[in-house]
Tab-separated table of C-alpha atoms and ligand atoms in Angstrom:
chain	number	residue	atom	x	y	z
A	1	MET	CA	110.754	59.446	175.974
A	2	LEU	CA	110.825	57.347	179.120
A	3	PHE	CA	108.909	54.088	178.713
A	4	THR	CA	107.269	52.755	181.825
A	5	ASP	CA	106.761	49.360	180.142
A	6	ASN	CA	110.009	47.577	179.223
A	7	SER	CA	108.206	45.196	176.891
A	8	LEU	CA	107.715	48.142	174.492
A	9	LYS	CA	111.469	48.510	173.937
A	10	SER	CA	111.808	46.043	171.069
A	11	ILE	CA	108.662	47.533	169.449
A	12	LYS	CA	110.240	50.965	169.736
A	13	GLU	CA	113.296	49.729	167.897
A	14	LYS	CA	111.168	48.309	165.095
A	15	VAL	CA	109.088	51.460	164.808
A	16	ILE	CA	112.205	53.640	164.588
A	17	ALA	CA	113.705	51.323	161.983
A	18	ASN	CA	110.390	51.381	160.081
A	19	GLN	CA	109.957	47.627	160.427
A	20	ARG	CA	106.678	45.754	160.393
A	21	LEU	CA	105.161	44.733	163.714
A	22	SER	CA	104.102	41.134	164.318
A	23	PHE	CA	100.982	39.557	165.772
A	24	ASP	CA	102.809	39.181	169.117
A	25	ASP	CA	103.781	42.863	169.052
A	26	GLY	CA	100.112	43.721	168.624
A	27	ILE	CA	99.247	41.611	171.665
A	28	THR	CA	102.052	43.268	173.651
A	29	LEU	CA	100.731	46.717	172.755
A	30	PHE	CA	97.152	45.917	173.735
A	31	ASN	CA	98.383	44.371	177.030
A	32	SER	CA	100.496	47.398	177.913
A	33	ASN	CA	99.177	50.204	180.107
A	34	ASP	CA	101.933	52.591	178.973
A	35	LEU	CA	99.501	54.731	177.045
A	36	LEU	CA	101.943	57.599	176.644
A	37	GLY	CA	104.636	55.180	175.380
A	38	ILE	CA	102.244	53.649	172.837
A	39	GLY	CA	101.040	57.103	171.805
A	40	TYR	CA	104.635	58.322	171.361
A	41	LEU	CA	105.380	55.415	169.010
A	42	ALA	CA	102.134	55.897	167.091
A	43	ASN	CA	102.970	59.587	166.727
A	44	ILE	CA	106.260	58.720	165.091
A	45	VAL	CA	104.426	56.769	162.403
A	46	ARG	CA	101.709	59.433	162.111
A	47	GLU	CA	104.244	62.195	161.544
A	48	ARG	CA	106.298	60.077	159.172
A	49	LYS	CA	103.231	59.528	156.977
A	50	ASN	CA	101.271	62.732	157.414
A	51	GLY	CA	103.576	65.303	158.988
A	52	ASP	CA	101.620	67.854	160.978
A	53	ARG	CA	98.565	67.631	158.755
A	54	ALA	CA	95.192	66.695	160.215
A	55	TYR	CA	92.365	66.123	157.799
A	56	PHE	CA	88.663	66.872	157.942
A	57	ILE	CA	85.935	66.842	155.355
A	58	ASN	CA	82.801	68.855	154.686
A	59	ASN	CA	80.357	65.998	154.301
A	60	ARG	CA	76.754	65.029	154.807
A	61	HIS	CA	75.653	61.599	156.040
A	62	ILE	CA	72.362	60.259	154.740
A	63	ASN	CA	70.854	57.058	156.156
A	64	HIS	CA	68.143	56.232	153.621
A	65	THR	CA	66.388	53.499	155.569
A	66	ASN	CA	66.654	51.902	159.013
A	67	ILE	CA	64.650	48.812	158.009
A	68	CYS	CA	67.016	45.876	158.026
A	69	ILE	CA	66.589	42.144	157.730
A	70	ASN	CA	69.885	41.397	159.569
A	71	ARG	CA	69.090	42.871	163.009
A	72	CYS	CA	72.639	42.637	164.362
A	73	LEU	CA	72.680	42.459	168.155
A	74	PHE	CA	74.877	45.540	168.517
A	75	CYS	CA	72.706	47.755	166.275
A	76	ALA	CA	70.186	50.195	167.824
A	77	PHE	CA	69.503	51.849	164.479
A	78	SER	CA	67.747	49.026	162.648
A	79	LYS	CA	64.038	48.207	162.801
A	80	ASP	CA	61.706	45.590	161.382
A	81	LYS	CA	59.469	46.770	158.543
A	82	ASP	CA	56.287	47.158	160.671
A	83	GLU	CA	57.980	48.425	163.819
A	84	ASP	CA	57.409	51.905	165.316
A	85	GLY	CA	60.068	54.311	164.103
A	86	ALA	CA	60.849	52.358	160.911
A	87	TYR	CA	61.439	54.706	157.973
A	88	THR	CA	62.467	54.638	154.347
A	89	MET	CA	63.365	57.745	152.367
A	90	SER	CA	62.164	57.947	148.799
A	91	VAL	CA	64.668	58.977	146.187
A	92	GLU	CA	63.056	62.442	146.340
A	93	ASP	CA	63.590	62.519	150.149
A	94	VAL	CA	67.261	61.664	149.678
A	95	LEU	CA	67.607	64.450	147.119
A	96	SER	CA	65.865	66.900	149.507
A	97	ALA	CA	68.298	65.960	152.279
A	98	ALA	CA	71.184	66.554	149.876
A	99	ARG	CA	69.648	69.893	148.801
A	100	GLU	CA	69.739	71.108	152.411
A	101	GLN	CA	73.496	71.490	151.927
A	102	ARG	CA	72.985	73.336	148.600
A	103	GLY	CA	75.953	71.516	147.130
A	104	MET	CA	78.301	73.025	149.712
A	105	VAL	CA	79.689	69.653	150.771
A	106	SER	CA	82.297	67.610	148.982
A	107	GLU	CA	80.908	64.207	149.975
A	108	PHE	CA	77.610	62.411	150.575
A	109	HIS	CA	78.103	59.418	152.859
A	110	ILE	CA	75.149	57.071	152.332
A	111	VAL	CA	74.534	53.905	154.318
A	112	GLY	CA	71.387	52.115	155.428
A	113	GLY	CA	69.755	48.858	156.448
A	114	LEU	CA	69.056	45.838	154.220
A	115	HIS	CA	65.507	46.597	153.138
A	116	PRO	CA	63.453	43.538	152.206
A	117	ASP	CA	61.505	45.187	149.345
A	118	LEU	CA	63.437	48.001	147.716
A	119	PRO	CA	64.527	47.049	144.198
A	120	PHE	CA	68.046	47.467	142.821
A	121	GLN	CA	66.686	50.279	140.641
A	122	TYR	CA	65.975	52.395	143.804
A	123	TYR	CA	69.727	52.520	144.505
A	124	ILE	CA	70.589	53.235	140.866
A	125	ASP	CA	67.988	56.040	140.798
A	126	MET	CA	69.260	57.487	144.096
A	127	LEU	CA	72.832	57.622	142.820
A	128	SER	CA	71.798	58.922	139.389
A	129	VAL	CA	69.708	61.850	140.664
A	130	LEU	CA	72.328	62.846	143.244
A	131	HIS	CA	75.134	62.574	140.692
A	132	ARG	CA	73.171	64.523	138.039
A	133	GLU	CA	72.377	67.400	140.412
A	134	TYR	CA	75.771	67.397	142.217
A	135	PRO	CA	78.344	65.997	139.765
A	136	LYS	CA	81.246	67.380	141.805
A	137	VAL	CA	80.143	65.861	145.121
A	138	HIS	CA	81.739	62.466	145.695
A	139	ILE	CA	79.269	59.757	146.748
A	140	GLN	CA	80.750	57.334	149.278
A	141	GLY	CA	78.072	54.793	149.893
A	142	PHE	CA	76.951	51.300	150.778
A	143	THR	CA	79.009	49.098	153.062
A	144	ALA	CA	80.216	45.715	151.833
A	145	VAL	CA	77.187	44.267	153.664
A	146	GLU	CA	74.876	46.317	151.459
A	147	ILE	CA	76.894	45.563	148.316
A	148	GLU	CA	76.539	41.827	148.898
A	149	TYR	CA	72.782	42.227	149.460
A	150	LEU	CA	72.371	44.409	146.363
A	151	SER	CA	74.225	41.861	144.267
A	152	LYS	CA	71.674	39.259	145.370
A	153	ILE	CA	68.707	41.530	144.598
A	154	ALA	CA	70.197	42.463	141.218
A	155	GLY	CA	71.204	38.862	140.413
A	156	LEU	CA	74.677	40.093	139.478
A	157	SER	CA	78.210	39.237	140.534
A	158	ILE	CA	79.859	41.528	143.094
A	159	LYS	CA	82.013	43.001	140.350
A	160	ASP	CA	79.114	43.746	138.003
A	161	THR	CA	77.053	45.195	140.905
A	162	LEU	CA	79.916	47.560	141.756
A	163	ILE	CA	80.307	48.540	138.098
A	164	LYS	CA	76.592	49.285	137.746
A	165	LEU	CA	76.631	51.385	140.918
A	166	ARG	CA	79.794	53.171	139.792
A	167	ASP	CA	78.226	53.951	136.412
A	168	ALA	CA	75.288	55.508	138.265
A	169	GLY	CA	77.555	57.738	140.375
A	170	LEU	CA	79.049	55.747	143.258
A	171	GLY	CA	82.604	56.943	144.005
A	172	SER	CA	83.884	54.769	146.843
A	173	LEU	CA	82.883	52.386	149.612
A	174	PRO	CA	82.758	53.292	153.300
A	175	GLY	CA	84.356	50.979	155.813
A	176	GLY	CA	81.303	49.743	157.734
A	177	GLY	CA	80.109	46.251	158.270
A	178	ALA	CA	83.533	44.784	159.051
A	179	GLU	CA	82.839	44.513	162.820
A	180	VAL	CA	85.372	41.890	163.974
A	181	PHE	CA	86.272	39.302	161.323
A	182	ALA	CA	86.541	36.372	163.758
A	183	GLU	CA	83.730	33.895	163.129
A	184	ARG	CA	83.275	33.337	166.877
A	185	VAL	CA	82.374	36.984	167.352
A	186	ARG	CA	80.237	37.268	164.226
A	187	GLN	CA	78.140	34.267	165.277
A	188	LYS	CA	77.357	36.025	168.573
A	189	ILE	CA	76.861	39.633	167.472
A	190	CYS	CA	75.796	39.571	163.797
A	191	PRO	CA	74.969	35.977	162.815
A	192	LYS	CA	73.147	36.915	159.616
A	193	LYS	CA	75.834	39.187	158.271
A	194	LEU	CA	78.303	38.213	155.567
A	195	ASN	CA	81.490	36.621	156.941
A	196	GLY	CA	84.885	38.229	157.294
A	197	GLY	CA	86.260	36.611	154.132
A	198	GLU	CA	83.303	37.860	152.143
A	199	TRP	CA	83.742	41.402	153.506
A	200	LEU	CA	87.394	41.379	152.491
A	201	ASN	CA	86.572	39.944	149.066
A	202	ILE	CA	84.102	42.734	148.308
A	203	HIS	CA	86.741	45.339	149.112
A	204	ARG	CA	89.297	43.362	147.065
A	205	THR	CA	86.883	43.410	144.100
A	206	ALA	CA	86.243	47.132	144.522
A	207	HIS	CA	89.969	47.873	144.626
A	208	LYS	CA	90.578	45.750	141.537
A	209	ILE	CA	88.136	47.844	139.492
A	210	GLY	CA	89.880	50.975	140.740
A	211	MET	CA	87.379	51.921	143.452
A	212	ARG	CA	88.909	53.047	146.770
A	213	SER	CA	87.450	52.180	150.155
A	214	ASN	CA	87.832	52.464	153.928
A	215	ALA	CA	87.919	49.830	156.653
A	216	THR	CA	86.539	49.752	160.202
A	217	MET	CA	86.513	47.544	163.279
A	218	LEU	CA	83.749	47.679	165.900
A	219	TYR	CA	85.516	47.139	169.247
A	220	GLY	CA	84.681	47.197	172.921
A	221	HIS	CA	82.036	44.392	173.077
A	222	ILE	CA	82.892	40.667	173.320
A	223	GLU	CA	86.077	40.536	171.203
A	224	THR	CA	89.438	39.430	172.632
A	225	ILE	CA	92.646	41.303	171.928
A	226	GLU	CA	93.812	38.337	169.810
A	227	GLU	CA	90.703	38.811	167.636
A	228	ARG	CA	91.433	42.515	167.312
A	229	VAL	CA	95.022	41.898	166.186
A	230	ASP	CA	93.848	39.205	163.760
A	231	HIS	CA	91.347	41.726	162.254
A	232	LEU	CA	94.103	44.334	161.816
A	233	LEU	CA	96.477	41.813	160.193
A	234	LYS	CA	93.785	40.619	157.733
A	235	LEU	CA	93.289	44.222	156.654
A	236	ARG	CA	97.062	44.761	156.382
A	237	GLU	CA	97.367	41.685	154.207
A	238	LEU	CA	94.670	42.829	151.795
A	239	GLN	CA	96.214	46.293	151.651
A	240	ASP	CA	99.554	44.703	150.716
A	241	GLU	CA	97.734	43.025	147.845
A	242	THR	CA	95.665	45.906	146.496
A	243	GLY	CA	96.681	49.218	148.076
A	244	GLY	CA	93.049	50.315	147.777
A	245	PHE	CA	92.275	51.300	151.372
A	246	MET	CA	92.460	54.963	152.322
A	247	ALA	CA	91.607	55.076	156.014
A	248	PHE	CA	91.051	52.762	158.949
A	249	ILE	CA	88.420	53.838	161.458
A	250	PRO	CA	88.105	51.947	164.770
A	251	LEU	CA	84.468	52.293	165.903
A	252	CYS	CA	83.889	52.168	169.675
A	253	PHE	CA	80.798	50.184	170.612
A	254	HIS	CA	77.828	52.173	171.989
A	255	PRO	CA	75.689	49.681	173.919
A	256	LYS	CA	72.549	51.676	174.764
A	257	ASN	CA	69.279	50.404	173.252
A	258	THR	CA	70.986	47.294	171.861
A	259	GLU	CA	70.719	43.622	172.718
A	260	LEU	CA	74.226	43.957	174.181
A	261	ASP	CA	73.339	46.725	176.622
A	262	SER	CA	74.944	44.879	179.559
A	263	VAL	CA	78.361	45.690	178.049
A	264	SER	CA	80.026	48.789	179.483
A	265	ARG	CA	80.940	51.708	177.208
A	266	THR	CA	84.540	51.935	176.165
A	267	THR	CA	86.828	54.192	178.161
A	268	GLY	CA	89.052	57.045	176.957
A	269	SER	CA	92.174	54.915	177.549
A	270	MET	CA	90.788	52.049	175.505
A	271	ASP	CA	89.783	54.355	172.665
A	272	LEU	CA	93.181	56.077	172.527
A	273	LYS	CA	95.034	52.779	172.731
A	274	MET	CA	92.877	51.296	169.955
A	275	LEU	CA	93.628	54.253	167.675
A	276	ALA	CA	97.353	54.243	168.438
A	277	VAL	CA	97.739	50.469	168.048
A	278	SER	CA	95.887	50.678	164.721
A	279	ARG	CA	98.397	53.289	163.553
A	280	LEU	CA	101.251	51.049	164.575
A	281	MET	CA	99.967	47.773	163.125
A	282	LEU	CA	98.492	49.126	159.865
A	283	ASP	CA	101.796	50.385	158.485
A	284	ASN	CA	100.434	50.351	154.934
A	285	PHE	CA	97.277	52.421	155.588
A	286	PRO	CA	97.780	56.071	154.738
A	287	HIS	CA	95.285	57.377	157.266
A	288	ILE	CA	93.826	56.552	160.716
A	289	LYS	CA	90.563	58.273	161.425
A	290	ALA	CA	88.939	59.051	164.781
A	291	PHE	CA	85.249	59.434	163.942
A	292	TRP	CA	84.510	62.322	166.372
A	293	ILE	CA	80.799	61.413	166.437
A	294	MET	CA	81.711	58.117	168.122
A	295	VAL	CA	84.701	58.952	170.333
A	296	GLY	CA	83.584	62.528	171.043
A	297	PRO	CA	85.239	65.689	169.798
A	298	LYS	CA	87.507	66.101	172.855
A	299	LEU	CA	89.076	62.646	172.538
A	300	ALA	CA	89.254	63.008	168.757
A	301	GLN	CA	91.300	66.128	169.311
A	302	ILE	CA	93.696	64.492	171.751
A	303	SER	CA	94.031	61.469	169.423
A	304	LEU	CA	95.812	63.751	166.921
A	305	SER	CA	98.887	63.122	169.103
A	306	PHE	CA	98.190	59.340	169.355
A	307	GLY	CA	98.463	58.260	165.712
A	308	VAL	CA	95.347	59.868	164.244
A	309	ASP	CA	95.509	62.228	161.262
A	310	ASP	CA	91.798	62.556	160.347
A	311	ILE	CA	88.708	63.399	162.423
A	312	ASP	CA	86.058	62.902	159.680
A	313	GLY	CA	83.767	65.788	159.035
A	314	THR	CA	80.742	68.002	159.454
A	315	VAL	CA	78.400	64.965	159.142
A	316	VAL	CA	75.162	67.033	159.664
A	317	GLU	CA	72.895	64.181	160.625
A	318	GLU	CA	73.899	60.874	162.197
A	319	ARG	CA	71.487	58.168	163.248
A	320	ILE	CA	73.491	54.957	163.784
A	321	THR	CA	75.497	55.954	166.871
A	322	HIS	CA	72.841	58.365	168.173
A	323	SER	CA	70.286	55.549	168.249
A	324	ALA	CA	72.772	53.736	170.505
A	325	GLY	CA	73.101	56.567	173.021
A	326	ALA	CA	75.833	58.773	171.612
A	327	GLU	CA	75.803	62.125	173.404
A	328	THR	CA	77.840	63.997	170.811
A	329	ASP	CA	76.319	66.642	168.551
A	330	GLN	CA	75.279	65.438	165.131
A	331	SER	CA	77.174	68.137	163.361
A	332	LEU	CA	80.174	70.402	163.792
A	333	PRO	CA	80.847	73.362	161.544
A	334	LYS	CA	83.998	73.443	159.456
A	335	ASP	CA	85.608	76.276	161.371
A	336	GLU	CA	85.107	74.470	164.683
A	337	LEU	CA	86.759	71.353	163.291
A	338	ALA	CA	89.659	73.426	161.987
A	339	GLY	CA	89.930	75.290	165.339
A	340	MET	CA	90.086	72.042	167.315
A	341	ILE	CA	92.875	70.778	165.055
A	342	ARG	CA	94.841	74.044	165.291
A	343	GLU	CA	94.581	74.064	169.083
A	344	ALA	CA	96.046	70.558	169.138
A	345	GLY	CA	99.107	71.933	167.325
A	346	ARG	CA	98.291	70.431	163.943
A	347	VAL	CA	97.671	71.999	160.572
A	348	PRO	CA	94.004	71.586	159.472
A	349	VAL	CA	93.569	70.400	155.898
A	350	GLU	CA	90.115	70.260	154.418
A	351	ARG	CA	90.093	67.260	152.123
A	352	ASP	CA	87.862	65.592	149.616
A	353	THR	CA	87.003	61.898	149.929
A	354	LEU	CA	90.222	60.821	148.177
A	355	TYR	CA	92.385	63.021	150.468
A	356	ASN	CA	93.086	65.745	147.953
A	357	ALA	CA	93.413	69.058	149.783
A	358	ILE	CA	90.619	71.549	149.040
A	359	THR	CA	92.089	74.982	148.679
B	1	V47	O1	78.819	49.117	160.042
B	1	V47	C1	76.525	49.964	164.354
B	1	V47	C2	78.789	50.467	163.343
B	1	V47	C3	78.985	51.204	161.226
B	1	V47	C4	76.857	50.578	166.382
B	1	V47	O2	84.167	54.733	156.066
B	1	V47	C5	78.007	50.856	165.646
B	1	V47	O3	84.700	56.778	156.572
B	1	V47	C6	79.044	51.700	167.495
B	1	V47	O4	81.058	52.377	159.159
B	1	V47	N1	77.992	51.389	168.289
B	1	V47	C7	78.526	52.291	160.273
B	1	V47	N2	79.090	51.402	166.202
B	1	V47	C8	79.391	53.556	160.380
B	1	V47	C9	80.674	53.428	159.601
B	1	V47	C10	81.477	54.629	159.324
B	1	V47	C11	81.322	55.762	160.067
B	1	V47	C12	82.101	56.898	159.755
B	1	V47	C13	83.002	56.877	158.715
B	1	V47	C14	83.117	55.730	157.956
B	1	V47	C15	84.059	55.722	156.774
B	1	V47	C16	82.387	54.592	158.266
B	1	V47	O5	78.674	51.601	162.541
B	1	V47	C17	78.331	49.856	161.103
B	1	V47	C18	78.726	49.249	162.443
B	1	V47	O6	79.992	48.691	162.385
B	1	V47	N3	77.755	50.458	164.407
B	1	V47	N4	75.961	50.005	165.572
B	1	V47	C19	76.879	50.866	167.803
B	1	V47	N5	75.855	50.566	168.578
B	2	SF4	FE1	71.424	46.086	159.584
B	2	SF4	FE2	73.848	47.224	159.453
B	2	SF4	FE3	72.340	47.493	161.722
B	2	SF4	FE4	73.417	45.112	161.086
B	2	SF4	S1	74.547	47.004	161.595
B	2	SF4	S2	71.293	45.473	161.709
B	2	SF4	S3	73.352	45.133	158.832
B	2	SF4	S4	71.837	48.301	159.700
């Protein structure tokens, strides 16, 4: 591989020797325009960890309410309680949405806004009825932001909140709500949200009770590359401590219908670089996921040669990115996901939430 950027040479040596990259290496990678060079390096790590396998999951997203007291500036999904388009699904509605799949999925992915009035029991009931009817379907639900809010409503510690939710059927936590950990950024784009340390602590607590989780970063708005690298290193540090993260999912910002609509959409080069640099910096994360709903199926496919080993799943219904102008479909059938992967020269593996292959 011929590198067009000489500054990548020392990083190449570290990657080949399986050595950890530093903060400065992260900055060098983000500053480099040698996309093929970066992708080549990320592919080495990807193949070392996951061979030729590329994962997808047969899942169903359910967003139970869009009413949210936080109103983050980057969010086009949330509404105030009395605003047009505000909705809240009853527990019965959630069950009906789940029944549309007739139990054919292996995961329900449930996230929503911070509703001012719903009691803790609503969440316990939702999990209980889903778990009773579909005991084999893994429920991945509630971002750290929601867990913190639920702990306040329930008057319980984070640990006891997680245990109560787990007893009702919760299997793992999704990676949302992380945004960018830097306080400068949070003050500007999500001032009411829990801070970076609190997000990390909720995942730490989940991992300590044996619950696995994912991590995300929302990029392509006002963050600097230093803030991106700092975010990745904070995740890497927690993963060193607990080993509880499964996948990292960089989420590209969709500005339409948000308070930040003057920001341009991310480009293909930025998305691929973000995915590849994540693979290189997060040496202790087993999986890097390109959420095809956000980056688009075509780029998700190409990313399988740039560090990515997972393209998420069938999804079925997606409101968060589509409220913010995503032009992707809301669902892709299993055989199309598998076909995309095969055409990219990888071996499709249908997985469950915990990355066990479904045969
Ligand atoms: O927390 C909100 C982000 C997240 C926008 O864990 C936006 O496997 C882009 O976390 N443009 C929710 N992003 C989605 C999420 C997720 C998705 C798929 C898989 C997993 C996983 C997690 O979406 C939010 C926020 O960070 N978001 N608004 C927007 N306008
Ligand atoms: Fe609420 Fe989450 Fe949207 Fe922020 S990103 S406004 S917390 S739904």
